[in-house]
PDB file of C-alpha atoms in Angstrom:
ATOM      1  CA  LEU A   1     -15.123 -30.935 -32.199  1.00  0.00           C
ATOM      2  CA  SER A   2     -17.458 -33.904 -32.752  1.00  0.00           C
ATOM      3  CA  GLU A   3     -16.071 -33.865 -36.392  1.00  0.00           C
ATOM      4  CA  SER A   4     -12.085 -33.419 -35.689  1.00  0.00           C
ATOM      5  CA  SER A   5     -12.774 -36.551 -33.070  1.00  0.00           C
ATOM      6  CA  GLY A   6     -14.458 -38.550 -36.029  1.00  0.00           C
ATOM      7  CA  PHE A   7     -11.697 -37.905 -38.439  1.00  0.00           C
ATOM      8  CA  PHE A   8      -8.972 -39.093 -35.684  1.00  0.00           C
ATOM      9  CA  GLY A   9     -11.081 -41.868 -34.733  1.00  0.00           C
ATOM     10  CA  ILE A  10     -11.222 -42.930 -38.399  1.00  0.00           C
ATOM     11  CA  LEU A  11      -7.548 -42.263 -39.391  1.00  0.00           C
ATOM     12  CA  ALA A  12      -6.533 -44.557 -36.445  1.00  0.00           C
ATOM     13  CA  ALA A  13      -8.636 -46.987 -37.206  1.00  0.00           C
ATOM     14  CA  GLY A  14      -7.282 -47.246 -40.787  1.00  0.00           C
ATOM     15  CA  LEU A  15      -3.884 -46.902 -39.200  1.00  0.00           C
ATOM     16  CA  TYR A  16      -4.788 -50.352 -36.940  1.00  0.00           C
ATOM     17  CA  SER A  17      -6.144 -52.398 -39.774  1.00  0.00           C
ATOM     18  CA  GLN A  18      -3.310 -51.354 -42.580  1.00  0.00           C
ATOM     19  CA  ASN A  19      -0.174 -51.567 -40.101  1.00  0.00           C
ATOM     20  CA  GLY A  20      -1.432 -53.362 -36.831  1.00  0.00           C
ATOM     21  CA  TRP A  21      -0.892 -52.902 -33.533  1.00  0.00           C
ATOM     22  CA  GLY A  22       2.779 -50.496 -33.480  1.00  0.00           C
ATOM     23  CA  ALA A  23       1.084 -47.946 -35.885  1.00  0.00           C
ATOM     24  CA  PHE A  24      -1.900 -47.674 -34.023  1.00  0.00           C
ATOM     25  CA  LEU A  25      -0.153 -47.244 -30.260  1.00  0.00           C
ATOM     26  CA  PHE A  26       2.573 -44.934 -31.976  1.00  0.00           C
ATOM     27  CA  PHE A  27      -0.246 -42.727 -33.404  1.00  0.00           C
ATOM     28  CA  MET A  28      -2.298 -42.367 -30.425  1.00  0.00           C
ATOM     29  CA  LEU A  29       1.039 -41.525 -27.987  1.00  0.00           C
ATOM     30  CA  ALA A  30       1.819 -39.088 -30.842  1.00  0.00           C
ATOM     31  CA  VAL A  31      -1.847 -37.462 -30.153  1.00  0.00           C
ATOM     32  CA  VAL A  32      -1.790 -37.450 -26.451  1.00  0.00           C
ATOM     33  CA  SER A  33       1.767 -36.220 -26.730  1.00  0.00           C
ATOM     34  CA  VAL A  34       0.470 -33.176 -28.710  1.00  0.00           C
ATOM     35  CA  SER A  35      -2.702 -32.629 -26.762  1.00  0.00           C
ATOM     36  CA  LEU A  36      -0.489 -32.039 -23.554  1.00  0.00           C
ATOM     37  CA  LEU A  37       2.011 -29.808 -25.134  1.00  0.00           C
ATOM     38  CA  ALA A  38      -0.971 -27.925 -26.230  1.00  0.00           C
ATOM     39  CA  ARG A  39      -2.593 -27.632 -22.955  1.00  0.00           C
ATOM     40  CA  ARG A  40       0.727 -27.061 -21.319  1.00  0.00           C
ATOM     41  CA  LEU A  41       1.373 -24.077 -23.715  1.00  0.00           C
ATOM     42  CA  SER A  42      -2.198 -22.679 -23.156  1.00  0.00           C
ATOM     43  CA  GLN A  43      -1.802 -22.362 -19.313  1.00  0.00           C
ATOM     44  CA  VAL A  44       1.786 -20.626 -19.938  1.00  0.00           C
ATOM     45  CA  ALA A  45      -0.088 -18.484 -22.267  1.00  0.00           C
ATOM     46  CA  MET A  46      -2.610 -17.435 -19.420  1.00  0.00           C
ATOM     47  CA  VAL A  47      -0.102 -17.004 -16.534  1.00  0.00           C
ATOM     48  CA  SER A  48       1.916 -14.686 -19.063  1.00  0.00           C
ATOM     49  CA  GLN A  49      -1.685 -12.627 -19.864  1.00  0.00           C
ATOM     50  CA  GLN A  50      -2.082 -12.648 -16.046  1.00  0.00           C
ATOM     51  CA  ARG A  51       1.377 -10.985 -15.753  1.00  0.00           C
ATOM     52  CA  SER A  52       0.905  -8.577 -18.215  1.00  0.00           C
ATOM     53  CA  ARG A  53      -2.477  -7.269 -16.881  1.00  0.00           C
ATOM     54  CA  GLU A  54      -0.857  -7.174 -13.319  1.00  0.00           C
ATOM     55  CA  VAL A  55       1.998  -4.992 -14.986  1.00  0.00           C
ATOM     56  CA  ALA A  56      -0.388  -2.539 -16.528  1.00  0.00           C
ATOM     57  CA  HIS A  57      -2.780  -2.389 -13.429  1.00  0.00           C
ATOM     58  CA  PHE A  58       0.363  -1.768 -11.122  1.00  0.00           C
ATOM     59  CA  GLU A  59       1.788   1.182 -13.450  1.00  0.00           C
ATOM     60  CA  GLN A  60      -1.968   2.514 -13.455  1.00  0.00           C
ATOM     61  CA  LEU A  61      -2.123   2.406  -9.743  1.00  0.00           C
ATOM     62  CA  GLY A  62       1.468   3.948  -9.052  1.00  0.00           C
ATOM     63  CA  ARG A  63       0.371   7.133 -11.518  1.00  0.00           C
ATOM     64  CA  ALA A  64      -2.571   7.405  -9.520  1.00  0.00           C
ATOM     65  CA  ILE A  65      -1.269   7.303  -6.274  1.00  0.00           C
ATOM     66  CA  ILE A  66       1.934  10.076  -7.529  1.00  0.00           C
ATOM     67  CA  ALA A  67      -0.976  12.235  -8.751  1.00  0.00           C
ATOM     68  CA  ALA A  68      -3.361  11.948  -5.479  1.00  0.00           C
ATOM     69  CA  PRO A  69      -3.086  14.162  -2.223  1.00  0.00           C
ATOM     70  CA  SER A  70       0.081  13.461  -0.590  1.00  0.00           C
ATOM     71  CA  ASP A  71      -2.310  13.119   2.616  1.00  0.00           C
ATOM     72  CA  ALA A  72      -3.077   9.223   1.255  1.00  0.00           C
ATOM     73  CA  SER A  73      -6.780  10.434   1.627  1.00  0.00           C
ATOM     74  CA  THR A  74      -7.818   9.233  -1.517  1.00  0.00           C
ATOM     75  CA  LEU A  75      -5.749   5.958  -0.962  1.00  0.00           C
ATOM     76  CA  PRO A  76      -8.881   3.583  -0.285  1.00  0.00           C
ATOM     77  CA  ASP A  77     -10.452   4.944  -3.408  1.00  0.00           C
ATOM     78  CA  LEU A  78      -7.647   4.504  -5.391  1.00  0.00           C
ATOM     79  CA  LEU A  79      -7.165   1.031  -4.296  1.00  0.00           C
ATOM     80  CA  ALA A  80     -10.969   0.238  -5.059  1.00  0.00           C
ATOM     81  CA  GLU A  81     -10.437   1.212  -8.812  1.00  0.00           C
ATOM     82  CA  HIS A  82      -7.457  -0.434  -9.502  1.00  0.00           C
ATOM     83  CA  VAL A  83      -7.262  -3.661  -7.077  1.00  0.00           C
ATOM     84  CA  PRO A  84     -10.120  -5.735  -7.906  1.00  0.00           C
ATOM     85  CA  ARG A  85      -9.119  -5.934 -11.569  1.00  0.00           C
ATOM     86  CA  MET A  86      -5.753  -7.366 -11.202  1.00  0.00           C
ATOM     87  CA  PHE A  87      -6.996 -10.428  -9.740  1.00  0.00           C
ATOM     88  CA  GLN A  88      -9.440 -13.205  -9.545  1.00  0.00           C
ATOM     89  CA  TYR A  89     -11.055 -13.382  -6.217  1.00  0.00           C
ATOM     90  CA  ARG A  90     -13.879 -14.449  -3.848  1.00  0.00           C
ATOM     91  CA  GLN A  91     -13.009 -11.645  -1.370  1.00  0.00           C
ATOM     92  CA  VAL A  92     -10.132  -9.369  -0.985  1.00  0.00           C
ATOM     93  CA  GLU A  93      -8.982  -7.151   1.800  1.00  0.00           C
ATOM     94  CA  ILE A  94      -6.469  -4.579   2.777  1.00  0.00           C
ATOM     95  CA  ARG A  95      -6.148  -3.612   6.315  1.00  0.00           C
ATOM     96  CA  LEU A  96      -3.855  -1.582   8.449  1.00  0.00           C
ATOM     97  CA  PHE A  97      -2.962  -2.782  11.919  1.00  0.00           C
ATOM     98  CA  ASP A  98      -4.859   0.072  13.445  1.00  0.00           C
ATOM     99  CA  GLY A  99      -7.526  -0.617  12.193  1.00  0.00           C
ATOM    100  CA  LEU A 100      -8.145   1.289   9.102  1.00  0.00           C
ATOM    101  CA  LEU A 101      -9.865  -0.558   6.182  1.00  0.00           C
ATOM    102  CA  LEU A 102      -8.556   0.378   3.206  1.00  0.00           C
ATOM    103  CA  LEU A 103     -10.312  -2.278   0.523  1.00  0.00           C
ATOM    104  CA  HIS A 104     -12.647  -4.560   1.257  1.00  0.00           C
ATOM    105  CA  ARG A 105     -14.500  -6.596  -1.982  1.00  0.00           C
ATOM    106  CA  PRO A 106     -17.047  -7.313  -2.585  1.00  0.00           C
ATOM    107  CA  GLU A 107     -18.613  -4.872  -0.666  1.00  0.00           C
ATOM    108  CA  ASP A 108     -21.979  -7.230   0.163  1.00  0.00           C
ATOM    109  CA  GLN A 109     -20.251  -9.783   1.883  1.00  0.00           C
ATOM    110  CA  SER A 110     -19.029  -9.837   5.573  1.00  0.00           C
ATOM    111  CA  GLY A 111     -15.413  -9.130   6.131  1.00  0.00           C
ATOM    112  CA  LEU A 112     -12.786 -11.530   6.611  1.00  0.00           C
ATOM    113  CA  ALA A 113     -12.249 -13.765  10.025  1.00  0.00           C
ATOM    114  CA  PRO A 114     -10.974 -10.754  12.495  1.00  0.00           C
ATOM    115  CA  GLU A 115      -8.316 -13.070  13.683  1.00  0.00           C
ATOM    116  CA  VAL A 116      -6.269 -13.128  10.459  1.00  0.00           C
ATOM    117  CA  TRP A 117      -5.005  -9.581  11.457  1.00  0.00           C
ATOM    118  CA  PRO A 118      -3.339 -10.041  14.715  1.00  0.00           C
ATOM    119  CA  TRP A 119      -1.818 -13.277  13.496  1.00  0.00           C
ATOM    120  CA  LEU A 120      -0.410 -11.461  10.217  1.00  0.00           C
ATOM    121  CA  HIS A 121       0.890  -8.474  12.714  1.00  0.00           C
ATOM    122  CA  ALA A 122       3.282 -11.685  14.602  1.00  0.00           C
ATOM    123  CA  HIS A 123       3.990 -13.241  11.314  1.00  0.00           C
ATOM    124  CA  PRO A 124       4.806 -10.420   8.868  1.00  0.00           C
ATOM    125  CA  VAL A 125       5.689 -12.696   5.835  1.00  0.00           C
ATOM    126  CA  TYR A 126       4.058 -13.845   2.526  1.00  0.00           C
ATOM    127  CA  GLN A 127       2.000 -17.060   3.303  1.00  0.00           C
ATOM    128  CA  VAL A 128      -0.097 -19.324   1.242  1.00  0.00           C
ATOM    129  CA  PHE A 129      -2.799 -21.620   2.454  1.00  0.00           C
ATOM    130  CA  GLU A 130      -4.163 -23.980  -0.062  1.00  0.00           C
ATOM    131  CA  ALA A 131      -7.574 -24.988   0.350  1.00  0.00           C
ATOM    132  CA  GLY A 132      -8.199 -28.108   3.051  1.00  0.00           C
ATOM    133  CA  GLU A 133      -5.192 -26.868   4.914  1.00  0.00           C
ATOM    134  CA  ILE A 134      -5.564 -25.911   8.694  1.00  0.00           C
ATOM    135  CA  LEU A 135      -5.393 -21.849   9.130  1.00  0.00           C
ATOM    136  CA  PRO A 136      -3.235 -21.027  11.944  1.00  0.00           C
ATOM    137  CA  TRP A 137      -5.354 -18.444  13.721  1.00  0.00           C
ATOM    138  CA  SER A 138      -8.657 -20.530  13.626  1.00  0.00           C
ATOM    139  CA  ASN A 139      -7.157 -23.980  13.655  1.00  0.00           C
ATOM    140  CA  THR A 140     -10.212 -24.912  11.027  1.00  0.00           C
ATOM    141  CA  PRO A 141      -9.798 -26.125   7.863  1.00  0.00           C
ATOM    142  CA  VAL A 142      -9.966 -23.384   4.995  1.00  0.00           C
ATOM    143  CA  PRO A 143     -12.594 -24.176   1.828  1.00  0.00           C
ATOM    144  CA  TYR A 144     -10.428 -22.062  -0.504  1.00  0.00           C
ATOM    145  CA  LYS A 145      -7.250 -20.864  -1.159  1.00  0.00           C
ATOM    146  CA  ILE A 146      -6.219 -17.679   1.193  1.00  0.00           C
ATOM    147  CA  THR A 147      -2.864 -15.589   0.270  1.00  0.00           C
ATOM    148  CA  VAL A 148      -1.883 -13.056   2.839  1.00  0.00           C
ATOM    149  CA  ALA A 149       0.963 -10.864   2.583  1.00  0.00           C
ATOM    150  CA  PRO A 150       2.191  -8.135   4.710  1.00  0.00           C
ATOM    151  CA  VAL A 151       2.642  -4.076   4.213  1.00  0.00           C
ATOM    152  CA  LEU A 152       5.874  -3.211   5.789  1.00  0.00           C
ATOM    153  CA  ALA A 153       6.910   0.494   6.400  1.00  0.00           C
ATOM    154  CA  THR A 154       8.960   1.784   3.807  1.00  0.00           C
ATOM    155  CA  ASP A 155      11.868   3.189   5.796  1.00  0.00           C
ATOM    156  CA  THR A 156      11.873   0.747   8.616  1.00  0.00           C
ATOM    157  CA  ALA A 157       9.958  -2.623   7.578  1.00  0.00           C
ATOM    158  CA  THR A 158       7.577  -2.238  10.269  1.00  0.00           C
ATOM    159  CA  PRO A 159       4.238  -4.272   9.885  1.00  0.00           C
ATOM    160  CA  LEU A 160       1.760  -1.772   9.027  1.00  0.00           C
ATOM    161  CA  GLY A 161      -0.679  -3.664   8.032  1.00  0.00           C
ATOM    162  CA  GLY A 162      -1.594  -6.504   5.311  1.00  0.00           C
ATOM    163  CA  ILE A 163      -3.349  -8.365   2.184  1.00  0.00           C
ATOM    164  CA  CYS A 164      -5.685 -10.952   2.143  1.00  0.00           C
ATOM    165  CA  LEU A 165      -6.719 -12.428  -1.032  1.00  0.00           C
ATOM    166  CA  VAL A 166      -9.337 -15.257  -1.125  1.00  0.00           C
ATOM    167  CA  GLN A 167      -9.553 -17.209  -4.348  1.00  0.00           C
ATOM    168  CA  ASP A 168     -11.380 -20.688  -5.452  1.00  0.00           C
ATOM    169  CA  THR A 169      -9.015 -23.544  -6.306  1.00  0.00           C
ATOM    170  CA  ASN A 170      -9.050 -23.973  -9.942  1.00  0.00           C
ATOM    171  CA  TYR A 171      -8.320 -27.521 -10.334  1.00  0.00           C
ATOM    172  CA  ALA A 172      -8.319 -27.367 -13.736  1.00  0.00           C
ATOM    173  CA  MET A 173      -4.743 -25.359 -13.841  1.00  0.00           C
ATOM    174  CA  ASP A 174      -1.744 -27.349 -13.450  1.00  0.00           C
ATOM    175  CA  VAL A 175       0.295 -23.935 -13.307  1.00  0.00           C
ATOM    176  CA  SER A 176      -0.034 -22.195 -10.403  1.00  0.00           C
ATOM    177  CA  VAL A 177       0.080 -18.259 -10.862  1.00  0.00           C
ATOM    178  CA  ASP A 178       2.668 -17.316  -8.007  1.00  0.00           C
ATOM    179  CA  LEU A 179       1.110 -14.334  -6.630  1.00  0.00           C
ATOM    180  CA  GLN A 180       3.943 -12.865  -4.526  1.00  0.00           C
ATOM    181  CA  PRO A 181       5.859 -10.593  -6.965  1.00  0.00           C
ATOM    182  CA  ALA A 182       1.955  -9.250  -7.805  1.00  0.00           C
ATOM    183  CA  LEU A 183       0.958  -8.986  -3.901  1.00  0.00           C
ATOM    184  CA  GLN A 184       4.528  -7.866  -2.520  1.00  0.00           C
ATOM    185  CA  THR A 185       4.471  -5.268  -5.462  1.00  0.00           C
ATOM    186  CA  LEU A 186       0.872  -4.246  -4.381  1.00  0.00           C
ATOM    187  CA  ALA A 187       2.121  -4.091  -0.733  1.00  0.00           C
ATOM    188  CA  ALA A 188       4.637  -1.718  -1.104  1.00  0.00           C
ATOM    189  CA  GLN A 189       2.617   0.862  -3.417  1.00  0.00           C
ATOM    190  CA  VAL A 190       0.368   0.677  -0.121  1.00  0.00           C
ATOM    191  CA  ALA A 191       3.679   1.684   1.855  1.00  0.00           C
ATOM    192  CA  SER A 192       5.095   4.079  -0.520  1.00  0.00           C
ATOM    193  CA  ALA A 193       1.567   6.065  -0.283  1.00  0.00           C
ATOM    194  CA  LEU A 194       1.403   5.760   3.869  1.00  0.00           C
ATOM    195  CA  HIS A 195       5.053   6.987   4.046  1.00  0.00           C
ATOM    196  CA  GLY A 196       4.583   9.964   1.683  1.00  0.00           C
ATOM    197  CA  ALA A 197       1.730  10.806   3.850  1.00  0.00           C
ATOM    198  CA  THR A 198       3.461  10.618   7.153  1.00  0.00           C
ATOM    199  CA  ILE A 199       6.552  12.633   5.629  1.00  0.00           C
ATOM    200  CA  TYR A 200       3.440  15.267   4.471  1.00  0.00           C
ATOM    201  CA  ARG A 201       2.119  15.265   7.881  1.00  0.00           C
TER     202      ARG A 201
END
């Protein structure tokens, strides 16, 4: 990196001494433009890699749910195996509104604020709360990015539970990964497993 910086510095100085300010400014503008383009392409590539990982893990989870017992007794174990590898997170929790906890990671941290679940039950829509926003269930600012998504019954769309994902805010990334498709797909897989268990019973 230092060698390339030295090279560009010498080249810029040479252009200035030979051709004046116009050539120097044009060269610097070109360098900045190429740098911004490379950064943007790198961010888009990171988003694409994230999407590819999500698709792969959803396929694995879907096959595992199909092969699992029909009563959904192993659903918490399957979620624990696959979900933590899908996202970058500080905490992730999947809970049913009847009180059943399907997933809580990391295990050594206390659970999320219990007020989030009654609020999500009353407002069963996908929501994102960026760091610094006031949380509607506590009226306090959130230090991290929090994303919530409802788990809706497959046949009636009745709210059964929800997913809550807590993440650090990445200020270095200009491209924000839209988690809505992934979380809604995950919620649909959970709902499908629960629907199969209901039919089985």
